[in-house]
Amino acid sequence: MLHPTTRKLMAHVHSRQRQAFAALSTQLDGESGRHGLKQLGLDKAELLSHLKDFRGQIVWPWEPDYNTDRALFNPLFDAYPVVILYCTVASDAVFALTLAKLVEERTKLAFTVRSGGHCTAGFSAGAGVLIDMSQINDVYVDAAGMTATVGCGVNFGKFRAALLPYKLHVPGGECDDVCIGGYMQGGGYGFTSVTYGMNCDNVISMTVLLADGTIVTASETVNRDLWWGMRGGTGGTLGILLNVTYKLVTLGDVFGWAIIWPIATAANQADAVTALNLLQDNYMATAPSKQLNIQVSLCYQPGVVAGLPLPPAPMQPYLMVRGVWVGNATDGQAAIQALCNSPGATTQWTKTASFDVLNTELLNLPYGMPCFAADAVMPREDKASRIVARKLTSAEWQSLLAYFVSTPNPYSYFYMEFYGGAINEYPVADSAWIHRDALYNAVLDVFWWEEADRAASQAFLDGWIALMEPLYNGHAYQNYPRLGDPNWADKYWGDAQGKLAAVKGVYDPKTLFTFAQCIVQRN
């Protein structure tokens, strides 16, 4: 028997749903509502029949929150979906998918699935129905069993906060507002991945809504091919991810650091090349321990110390090495001492703290990377990834430094995410994330605010891609897609794309889920 309080709460919820449904029915009789129905290719009765049991929020183009709700993290992409459906439970996703399929059949407007909207290539929205999963965001931590089950809309700020009291951990996104949905399906690199693997390597099981409306579990023992493909096949390719169960590890305080070299002059760049060769020889594939996690950046900063004026004040370019040692400060300092002693190096800071604290400070202390004005709105962004599997010569390092300082504005941001350790140890055949023999992922991110500056920024990115052509191994990290990148399937999946296409044929035989860089199914 239900507790009386529970019965009252359920009655209140059902009453609120009935009121919302009645309000929607009235709205659809108005001019905006009739136009909305025309855009959907439906009549009022059809639409209401599909939404009568939908518990989430519905946002229409005529509503005041629409422009905010349709916005993506990258304002370069400006899609206008015909309706936004915020799912709060799995059944909402089923109703939303059924409606989205019907609308696409009637209008040819493809639907999109979004969890956090962080895709820098704009794959998180389109002109059709937008199925938003950000409100399926519960976190269940089984501390005794060392697992966590999380909704696909959980962002990493919330996820880490839920794990912190238990001193438990899984490799995660460096930005708090990145959600696990797209992140995990593209692999998922973080500041502890060399120690614990990619985020997708730590997935025990997941629940997935398939194209035919069924909900299935995928794990190493159940629907293994789907489990394989969802981990690296990218978000929105094989189905709608509902939740994930992760294996967790115990993680107390860790040791973090920041070391910096100026690169404005030829002499500075010579020191930076020495440091890059040291990193290459002693901290990449031959890292002293899996406890060592490093990211290397080229970035403009106000200076080395805190408290300097932010842009539009002038900035200078620097080589920056930051990372985490999963262990104590004494061992961590010993591991990086050679870098600290390298010519031209300044140690900005070292700190022992929880990973949650360091994850934020590594990219923001003393200044953001890249560093924007305090009152800056989010700029437009483009980026590209190139994975490197061989050592570079001093001349090649020098060419990268010289090219970077030719940037058309001081907001370009080059970085290298070091691989090795647990990333490279994971069996390459066990997931669709194939980049297991590389040294690092090299990335250039470019930013601009005004349309007049777009061409120069993107030309700079194109030039960097050309410079990387003889340096990289032909692959790219699928979580950093770029529109127009040729041979993207080869770059993301290599020899595994045939298997991924076959899995697509099994679970989405009519290619319901599609976007600009979605694998093509094979029956």
mmCIF file of N, CA and C in Angstrom, residues 263 298 395-408 412-414 460-461 463-465 467-468:
data_model
loop_
_atom_site.group_PDB
_atom_site.id
_atom_site.type_symbol
_atom_site.label_atom_id
_atom_site.label_comp_id
_atom_site.label_asym_id
_atom_site.label_seq_id
_atom_site.Cartn_x
_atom_site.Cartn_y
_atom_site.Cartn_z
ATOM 1 N N ILE A 263 57.616 31.321 -25.175
ATOM 2 C CA ILE A 263 58.013 30.928 -26.537
ATOM 3 C C ILE A 263 57.943 32.110 -27.499
ATOM 4 N N LEU A 298 50.179 24.859 -25.951
ATOM 5 C CA LEU A 298 50.684 26.146 -26.403
ATOM 6 C C LEU A 298 49.519 27.114 -26.281
ATOM 7 N N ALA A 395 63.453 19.793 -35.444
ATOM 8 C CA ALA A 395 62.974 20.703 -36.489
ATOM 9 C C ALA A 395 61.453 20.678 -36.582
ATOM 10 N N GLU A 396 60.852 19.507 -36.401
ATOM 11 C CA GLU A 396 59.389 19.415 -36.450
ATOM 12 C C GLU A 396 58.759 20.113 -35.248
ATOM 13 N N TRP A 397 59.338 19.943 -34.081
ATOM 14 C CA TRP A 397 58.841 20.685 -32.918
ATOM 15 C C TRP A 397 58.938 22.191 -33.167
ATOM 16 N N GLN A 398 60.078 22.607 -33.710
ATOM 17 C CA GLN A 398 60.282 24.026 -33.981
ATOM 18 C C GLN A 398 59.241 24.558 -34.968
ATOM 19 N N SER A 399 58.897 23.755 -35.960
ATOM 20 C CA SER A 399 57.901 24.203 -36.941
ATOM 21 C C SER A 399 56.538 24.396 -36.289
ATOM 22 N N LEU A 400 56.187 23.546 -35.330
ATOM 23 C CA LEU A 400 54.909 23.698 -34.633
ATOM 24 C C LEU A 400 54.899 24.955 -33.771
ATOM 25 N N LEU A 401 56.006 25.221 -33.085
ATOM 26 C CA LEU A 401 56.091 26.430 -32.264
ATOM 27 C C LEU A 401 56.000 27.687 -33.128
ATOM 28 N N ALA A 402 56.769 27.697 -34.213
ATOM 29 C CA ALA A 402 56.781 28.872 -35.087
ATOM 30 C C ALA A 402 55.412 29.106 -35.706
ATOM 31 N N TYR A 403 54.732 28.031 -36.074
ATOM 32 C CA TYR A 403 53.409 28.202 -36.663
ATOM 33 C C TYR A 403 52.431 28.743 -35.630
ATOM 34 N N PHE A 404 52.489 28.231 -34.415
ATOM 35 C CA PHE A 404 51.526 28.656 -33.405
ATOM 36 C C PHE A 404 51.607 30.152 -33.143
ATOM 37 N N VAL A 405 52.797 30.699 -33.058
ATOM 38 C CA VAL A 405 52.911 32.128 -32.737
ATOM 39 C C VAL A 405 52.521 33.015 -33.918
ATOM 40 N N SER A 406 52.181 32.408 -35.067
ATOM 41 C CA SER A 406 51.669 33.189 -36.201
ATOM 42 C C SER A 406 50.151 33.312 -36.175
ATOM 43 N N THR A 407 49.516 32.880 -35.098
ATOM 44 C CA THR A 407 48.058 32.900 -34.980
ATOM 45 C C THR A 407 47.489 34.297 -35.235
ATOM 46 N N PRO A 408 46.336 34.390 -35.897
ATOM 47 C CA PRO A 408 45.740 35.704 -36.169
ATOM 48 C C PRO A 408 45.173 36.387 -34.931
ATOM 49 N N SER A 412 43.912 31.264 -29.954
ATOM 50 C CA SER A 412 44.155 29.907 -30.446
ATOM 51 C C SER A 412 44.809 29.090 -29.332
ATOM 52 N N TYR A 413 44.545 27.795 -29.348
ATOM 53 C CA TYR A 413 44.938 26.938 -28.220
ATOM 54 C C TYR A 413 45.313 25.570 -28.769
ATOM 55 N N PHE A 414 46.602 25.253 -28.692
ATOM 56 C CA PHE A 414 47.105 23.947 -29.136
ATOM 57 C C PHE A 414 47.375 23.099 -27.904
ATOM 58 N N PHE A 460 43.850 29.532 -40.332
ATOM 59 C CA PHE A 460 44.941 29.147 -39.433
ATOM 60 C C PHE A 460 44.808 27.676 -39.039
ATOM 61 N N LEU A 461 43.589 27.240 -38.767
ATOM 62 C CA LEU A 461 43.358 25.831 -38.456
ATOM 63 C C LEU A 461 43.680 24.952 -39.658
ATOM 64 N N GLY A 463 45.815 25.565 -41.979
ATOM 65 C CA GLY A 463 47.265 25.528 -42.123
ATOM 66 C C GLY A 463 47.915 24.579 -41.143
ATOM 67 N N TRP A 464 47.388 24.542 -39.927
ATOM 68 C CA TRP A 464 47.908 23.593 -38.931
ATOM 69 C C TRP A 464 47.652 22.153 -39.368
ATOM 70 N N ILE A 465 46.475 21.889 -39.915
ATOM 71 C CA ILE A 465 46.166 20.546 -40.406
ATOM 72 C C ILE A 465 47.163 20.138 -41.486
ATOM 73 N N LEU A 467 50.198 21.262 -41.795
ATOM 74 C CA LEU A 467 51.485 21.067 -41.129
ATOM 75 C C LEU A 467 51.558 19.706 -40.446
ATOM 76 N N MET A 468 50.428 19.232 -39.912
ATOM 77 C CA MET A 468 50.392 17.952 -39.203
ATOM 78 C C MET A 468 50.352 16.757 -40.143
#
